């Protein structure tokens, strides 16, 4: 009953947030089915790059939104700038601050040191170097890890169980020098082998999508390319990280551009099942709509809230059996950026800290998911 009341409030918020005299169409969100699995609601906060009291304040804002998960980069190039280095101080500070605020961290392992690759967003030449880093991260921050033993006053139940292996390797922005599914697959395989040996309680998320762009500019199947090099890889991982960004509102999409529809969550699940990976959960580790002033790339603030409400509805109903988490991108807009900069305006908070209407949507969805 409480879940129904919270979702009813969410529907009211989504239907009454208009401030320009033109309220968006109401969003009717059904009660969470009693049989629906729990949903982890999180935010991408990037608080690692914020120091001291400012980081604490930023993480406190996450809790004010009712959210108990944050996705944070755990940069390999920061921890191991030269081979054999172990520089955990800043990431330790992140975990201390998050734990003191009751937040669970989803660590994103990302960023190659220059000794391992030509660019920090290039996939490393030797996948085993990445696997060794993943193992050290799991041994330190995973359940029972050395970090938690060294900080007995922190709640060790907040130790991350799930770790995400790289960000969007199917895009050249995060595979500088060329997208290489086989190399990424070898990185994942190495992380699974070394990571499970270092901490068997840790679970690993692999990046999944439908297509990637080949060097000649054509599109190819991402999952098939992974399996071509390692046929058992998809069935070996513990879960899949997906980023179903869309130019449309969930449930209101047309069929003109399937790769850029929220509905590809279901398509990815079906494609994975057809390849022997039917039981692993999907984690939506990024999703959002930008409120920049460029159209049609971005939406206004009211539409951002409405689309997030629709996304939560879809996840709790249509995709409830497969999706276990939804992390909204991003906590706040980036400062000192142009109004036309799409990447800078995904935030739930404006640069001055004031709340966009989407803040209330995420807060209500988090409250409903925790019941």
Coordinates of C-alpha atoms in Angstrom, one line a residue:
X1 CA 0.0 0.0 0.0
X2 CA 2.8 2.4 0.9
X3 CA 4.5 1.8 -2.5
X4 CA 1.2 2.6 -4.2
X5 CA 0.9 5.9 -2.3
X6 CA 4.4 6.9 -3.1
X7 CA 4.0 6.1 -6.8
X8 CA 0.7 8.0 -6.7
X9 CA 2.6 11.0 -5.4
X10 CA 5.1 10.5 -8.2
X11 CA 2.4 10.6 -10.8
X12 CA 1.1 13.9 -9.2
X13 CA 4.5 15.5 -9.3
X14 CA 5.1 14.6 -12.9
X15 CA 1.7 16.0 -13.9
X16 CA 1.9 19.3 -12.0
X17 CA 5.5 20.6 -12.3
X18 CA 4.9 23.0 -15.1
X19 CA 5.9 26.5 -14.3
X20 CA 5.2 28.2 -17.6
X21 CA 1.4 27.9 -17.4
X22 CA 1.5 24.7 -19.5
X23 CA 1.6 21.6 -17.3
X24 CA 3.0 18.4 -18.8
X25 CA 0.6 15.6 -19.4
X26 CA 0.1 13.6 -16.2
X27 CA 2.2 10.4 -15.8
X28 CA 0.3 7.6 -14.3
X29 CA 2.6 5.2 -12.5
X30 CA 1.2 1.9 -11.3
X31 CA 2.0 0.5 -7.9
X32 CA 5.1 -1.7 -7.8
X33 CA 3.9 -5.3 -8.1
X34 CA 4.3 -7.3 -4.9
X35 CA 6.4 -9.8 -6.9
X36 CA 8.7 -7.3 -8.4
X37 CA 12.4 -7.7 -7.4
X38 CA 14.0 -4.7 -5.5
X39 CA 15.5 -1.9 -7.5
X40 CA 18.7 -0.1 -6.6
X41 CA 18.2 3.6 -7.4
X42 CA 21.5 5.6 -7.7
X43 CA 23.1 8.8 -9.0
X44 CA 26.2 9.5 -10.9
X45 CA 27.8 12.1 -8.7
X46 CA 31.5 12.1 -9.6
X47 CA 32.3 13.2 -6.1
X48 CA 35.8 11.7 -6.2
X49 CA 36.9 14.9 -7.9
X50 CA 35.5 17.1 -5.1
X51 CA 37.7 17.6 -2.1
X52 CA 37.1 17.6 1.7
X53 CA 34.0 19.3 3.0
X54 CA 32.8 19.9 -0.5
X55 CA 32.7 16.2 -1.2
X56 CA 30.9 15.6 2.0
X57 CA 28.3 18.2 1.1
X58 CA 27.9 16.7 -2.4
X59 CA 27.3 13.3 -1.0
X60 CA 24.9 14.7 1.6
X61 CA 22.9 16.1 -1.3
X62 CA 22.6 12.6 -2.7
X63 CA 21.1 11.3 0.5
X64 CA 18.7 14.3 0.6
X65 CA 17.4 13.0 -2.7
X66 CA 16.6 9.7 -0.9
X67 CA 19.2 7.9 -3.0
X68 CA 21.5 5.4 -1.3
X69 CA 23.8 4.5 -4.2
X70 CA 26.4 6.5 -6.0
X71 CA 28.4 5.5 -9.1
X72 CA 32.0 6.7 -8.8
X73 CA 35.0 6.2 -11.0
X74 CA 37.9 4.2 -9.4
X75 CA 40.6 5.5 -11.7
X76 CA 43.4 3.0 -12.5
X77 CA 45.7 5.8 -13.7
X78 CA 45.3 7.5 -10.3
X79 CA 46.0 4.5 -8.2
X80 CA 48.8 3.1 -10.4
X81 CA 50.4 6.0 -12.3
X82 CA 53.5 3.9 -12.7
X83 CA 53.7 0.1 -12.6
X84 CA 53.7 -1.2 -9.1
X85 CA 52.4 2.0 -7.5
X86 CA 49.6 1.8 -4.9
X87 CA 48.1 5.2 -4.4
X88 CA 44.8 4.6 -2.7
X89 CA 44.5 7.7 -0.5
X90 CA 42.0 9.6 -2.6
X91 CA 39.8 6.6 -3.3
X92 CA 40.0 5.7 0.4
X93 CA 38.8 9.2 1.3
X94 CA 35.9 8.7 -1.1
X95 CA 34.8 5.5 0.5
X96 CA 35.2 6.9 4.0
X97 CA 33.0 9.9 3.1
X98 CA 30.4 7.8 1.4
X99 CA 30.2 5.2 4.2
X100 CA 29.7 8.0 6.8
X101 CA 26.7 9.1 4.9
X102 CA 25.3 5.6 4.5
X103 CA 25.9 5.5 0.8
X104 CA 26.9 2.4 -1.2
X105 CA 29.4 2.9 -4.0
X106 CA 29.3 1.3 -7.4
X107 CA 33.0 1.5 -8.4
X108 CA 33.6 2.1 -12.1
X109 CA 37.1 0.8 -13.0
X110 CA 38.3 3.1 -15.7
X111 CA 41.3 5.0 -17.0
X112 CA 44.5 3.4 -18.3
X113 CA 47.9 4.6 -16.9
X114 CA 50.3 5.9 -19.6
X115 CA 52.5 2.9 -19.1
X116 CA 49.6 0.6 -20.0
X117 CA 48.1 2.5 -22.9
X118 CA 48.7 5.5 -25.1
X119 CA 45.8 7.5 -23.7
X120 CA 43.9 7.3 -20.4
X121 CA 40.8 6.3 -22.3
X122 CA 42.5 3.8 -24.5
X123 CA 42.0 0.1 -23.7
X124 CA 45.3 -1.3 -22.3
X125 CA 47.6 -3.2 -24.5
X126 CA 47.9 -6.1 -22.0
X127 CA 44.4 -7.1 -20.6
X128 CA 46.1 -8.9 -17.7
X129 CA 47.4 -5.5 -16.4
X130 CA 43.8 -4.4 -16.1
X131 CA 42.8 -7.7 -14.5
X132 CA 45.5 -7.3 -11.9
X133 CA 44.2 -3.8 -11.0
X134 CA 40.6 -5.2 -10.8
X135 CA 41.8 -7.9 -8.4
X136 CA 43.5 -5.3 -6.2
X137 CA 40.4 -3.1 -6.1
X138 CA 38.2 -6.1 -5.2
X139 CA 40.6 -7.2 -2.5
X140 CA 40.7 -3.7 -1.0
X141 CA 37.1 -2.4 -1.3
X142 CA 34.9 -5.5 -1.8
X143 CA 33.2 -7.3 1.1
X144 CA 35.8 -8.2 3.8
X145 CA 38.4 -6.2 2.0
X146 CA 41.5 -4.6 3.5
X147 CA 40.0 -1.1 3.5
X148 CA 37.1 -2.2 5.7
X149 CA 39.4 -4.1 8.1
X150 CA 41.5 -0.9 8.4
X151 CA 38.3 1.1 9.2
X152 CA 36.4 -0.9 11.7
X153 CA 34.2 2.0 12.7
X154 CA 32.6 2.2 9.3
X155 CA 29.7 0.0 8.4
X156 CA 31.3 -2.9 6.5
X157 CA 27.8 -3.9 5.2
X158 CA 28.3 -0.9 2.7
X159 CA 31.2 -2.6 1.0
X160 CA 30.5 -2.8 -2.7
X161 CA 29.6 -6.2 -4.0
X162 CA 29.2 -5.0 -7.6
X163 CA 32.1 -3.5 -9.7
X164 CA 31.7 -2.1 -13.3
X165 CA 34.3 -2.9 -15.8
X166 CA 35.1 0.2 -17.9
X167 CA 32.6 2.8 -19.3
X168 CA 31.0 2.5 -22.8
X169 CA 33.9 0.6 -24.5
X170 CA 31.7 0.3 -27.6
X171 CA 32.2 4.1 -28.2
X172 CA 35.4 5.5 -29.4
X173 CA 35.3 8.3 -26.8
X174 CA 36.1 5.6 -24.3
X175 CA 38.1 3.4 -26.6
X176 CA 40.5 6.0 -27.9
X177 CA 42.4 4.7 -30.9
X178 CA 39.6 2.4 -32.0
X179 CA 36.8 0.3 -30.6
X180 CA 38.1 -3.2 -30.1
X181 CA 35.5 -5.7 -28.7
X182 CA 38.0 -8.5 -28.6
X183 CA 40.4 -6.5 -26.4
X184 CA 37.6 -5.4 -24.1
X185 CA 36.5 -9.0 -23.8
X186 CA 39.9 -10.1 -22.8
X187 CA 40.0 -7.3 -20.2
X188 CA 36.8 -8.6 -18.8
X189 CA 37.9 -12.2 -18.8
X190 CA 41.1 -11.3 -17.0
X191 CA 39.2 -9.2 -14.4
X192 CA 36.8 -12.2 -13.8
X193 CA 39.7 -14.6 -13.3
X194 CA 41.9 -12.4 -11.2
X195 CA 39.1 -10.6 -9.4
X196 CA 37.3 -13.8 -8.3
X197 CA 40.6 -15.2 -7.1
X198 CA 41.2 -12.0 -5.0
X199 CA 37.7 -11.7 -3.6
X200 CA 35.1 -14.4 -4.5
X201 CA 32.3 -12.3 -3.0
X202 CA 32.6 -9.5 -5.6
X203 CA 30.3 -9.5 -8.7
X204 CA 31.3 -8.0 -12.0
X205 CA 29.3 -5.9 -14.6
X206 CA 30.3 -6.0 -18.2
X207 CA 29.3 -3.2 -20.7
X208 CA 26.5 -4.3 -23.1
X209 CA 24.9 -2.6 -26.0
X210 CA 23.6 -3.6 -29.5
X211 CA 26.1 -2.1 -31.9
X212 CA 29.5 -0.4 -32.3
X213 CA 31.1 1.5 -35.2
X214 CA 33.9 -0.3 -37.0
X215 CA 37.0 1.5 -38.3
X216 CA 35.4 1.8 -41.8
X217 CA 32.3 3.6 -40.3
X218 CA 29.9 0.7 -40.5
X219 CA 27.9 -0.7 -37.6
X220 CA 28.5 -4.2 -36.3
X221 CA 26.9 -6.3 -33.6
X222 CA 28.7 -5.7 -30.2
X223 CA 27.6 -8.9 -28.6
X224 CA 28.5 -11.1 -31.5
X225 CA 32.0 -9.5 -31.7
X226 CA 32.6 -10.3 -28.0
X227 CA 31.5 -13.9 -28.5
X228 CA 33.6 -14.3 -31.6
X229 CA 36.8 -14.0 -29.5
X230 CA 35.4 -15.7 -26.4
X231 CA 32.3 -17.7 -26.9
X232 CA 31.7 -18.3 -23.2
X233 CA 32.3 -14.8 -22.0
X234 CA 28.7 -13.5 -21.9
X235 CA 27.6 -16.5 -19.8
X236 CA 30.5 -16.0 -17.5
X237 CA 29.9 -12.5 -16.2
X238 CA 27.7 -11.7 -13.3
X239 CA 25.7 -8.9 -14.9
X240 CA 25.6 -6.3 -17.6
X241 CA 25.9 -2.5 -17.5
X242 CA 23.6 -0.8 -20.0
X243 CA 23.2 2.9 -20.9
X244 CA 19.9 3.2 -22.7
X245 CA 20.0 6.9 -23.6
X246 CA 17.3 7.9 -26.0
X247 CA 16.2 10.8 -28.1
X248 CA 12.6 9.9 -27.2
X249 CA 10.5 9.5 -24.1
X250 CA 10.3 5.9 -22.9
X251 CA 7.2 4.2 -24.2
X252 CA 6.7 6.9 -26.8
X253 CA 9.5 5.9 -29.2
X254 CA 9.2 5.4 -32.9
X255 CA 11.1 2.7 -34.9
X256 CA 13.3 4.9 -36.9
X257 CA 16.5 4.6 -34.8
X258 CA 16.4 1.4 -32.7
X259 CA 19.9 1.9 -31.2
X260 CA 18.8 5.1 -29.6
X261 CA 15.6 4.0 -27.9
X262 CA 15.1 3.3 -24.3
X263 CA 13.3 0.1 -25.4
X264 CA 16.7 -1.4 -26.3
X265 CA 16.9 -2.5 -22.7
X266 CA 14.5 -5.2 -23.7
X267 CA 16.3 -5.9 -27.0
X268 CA 19.6 -6.2 -25.2
X269 CA 18.0 -8.6 -22.7
X270 CA 16.6 -10.7 -25.5
X271 CA 19.9 -10.8 -27.4
X272 CA 21.8 -11.8 -24.3
X273 CA 19.3 -14.6 -23.6
X274 CA 19.7 -15.9 -27.2
X275 CA 23.4 -16.1 -26.5
X276 CA 23.2 -18.1 -23.3
X277 CA 23.1 -15.2 -20.8
X278 CA 19.5 -15.2 -19.7
X279 CA 19.9 -15.1 -15.9
X280 CA 22.3 -12.2 -15.3
X281 CA 20.7 -8.9 -14.3
X282 CA 20.9 -5.7 -16.2
X283 CA 22.1 -2.6 -14.3
X284 CA 21.3 0.7 -16.0
X285 CA 24.4 2.5 -14.7
X286 CA 23.7 5.7 -16.6
X287 CA 20.5 7.3 -17.9
X288 CA 19.3 10.9 -18.3
X289 CA 18.1 13.7 -20.5
X290 CA 19.9 17.0 -20.9
X291 CA 18.2 20.3 -20.4
X292 CA 20.6 22.3 -22.6
X293 CA 19.0 24.9 -24.9
X294 CA 19.7 23.0 -28.1
X295 CA 16.8 21.3 -29.8
X296 CA 16.0 18.6 -30.6
X297 CA 19.1 17.2 -28.7
X298 CA 17.9 18.4 -25.3
X299 CA 14.6 18.9 -23.5
X300 CA 13.2 21.5 -21.1
X301 CA 13.3 20.8 -17.4
X302 CA 9.7 19.6 -17.2
X303 CA 10.2 17.1 -20.0
X304 CA 13.3 15.9 -18.3
X305 CA 11.3 15.0 -15.2
X306 CA 8.5 13.4 -17.2
X307 CA 10.9 11.2 -19.1
X308 CA 12.6 10.1 -16.0
X309 CA 9.3 9.2 -14.5
X310 CA 8.4 7.2 -17.5
X311 CA 11.8 5.4 -17.4
X312 CA 11.2 4.4 -13.7
X313 CA 7.7 3.2 -14.7
X314 CA 9.1 1.0 -17.5
X315 CA 11.9 -0.4 -15.2
X316 CA 9.4 -1.3 -12.5
X317 CA 6.9 -2.9 -14.8
X318 CA 8.0 -4.0 -18.3
X319 CA 11.6 -4.7 -17.4
X320 CA 11.2 -5.6 -13.7
X321 CA 12.3 -9.2 -14.1
X322 CA 15.7 -8.2 -15.6
X323 CA 16.7 -4.7 -14.4
X324 CA 18.1 -4.5 -10.9
X325 CA 19.4 -0.9 -10.8
X326 CA 18.9 2.5 -12.4
X327 CA 21.5 5.2 -11.9
X328 CA 20.5 8.7 -13.0
X329 CA 23.1 10.8 -14.8
X330 CA 23.9 13.4 -13.3
X331 CA 23.6 14.9 -9.8
X332 CA 24.3 18.4 -10.9
X333 CA 25.0 20.5 -14.1
X334 CA 28.7 21.3 -14.9
X335 CA 29.7 24.8 -14.1
X336 CA 31.1 27.4 -16.5
X337 CA 29.8 25.6 -19.6
X338 CA 27.6 27.0 -22.5
X339 CA 23.9 26.6 -22.3
X340 CA 24.1 24.7 -25.6
X341 CA 26.5 22.1 -24.1
X342 CA 24.5 18.9 -23.9
X343 CA 26.9 17.0 -21.7
X344 CA 26.9 19.8 -19.1
X345 CA 23.1 19.9 -18.4
X346 CA 22.0 16.4 -17.4
X347 CA 21.9 17.4 -13.7
X348 CA 19.1 17.2 -11.2
X349 CA 20.6 20.3 -9.7
X350 CA 21.4 23.5 -11.5
X351 CA 24.9 25.0 -11.1
X352 CA 23.7 27.2 -8.3
X353 CA 22.4 24.1 -6.4
X354 CA 18.7 24.8 -7.0
X355 CA 16.6 21.8 -7.8
X356 CA 15.1 21.0 -11.2
X357 CA 11.7 19.2 -11.2
X358 CA 13.4 15.9 -11.9
X359 CA 14.9 16.0 -8.4
X360 CA 11.4 15.2 -7.0
X361 CA 10.9 12.4 -9.5
X362 CA 14.1 10.7 -8.4
X363 CA 13.4 11.2 -4.7
X364 CA 9.9 9.7 -5.0
X365 CA 11.2 6.8 -7.1
X366 CA 13.9 6.0 -4.6
X367 CA 11.5 6.1 -1.8
X368 CA 9.2 3.7 -3.6
X369 CA 12.0 1.3 -4.5
X370 CA 13.1 1.1 -0.9
X371 CA 9.7 -0.2 0.4

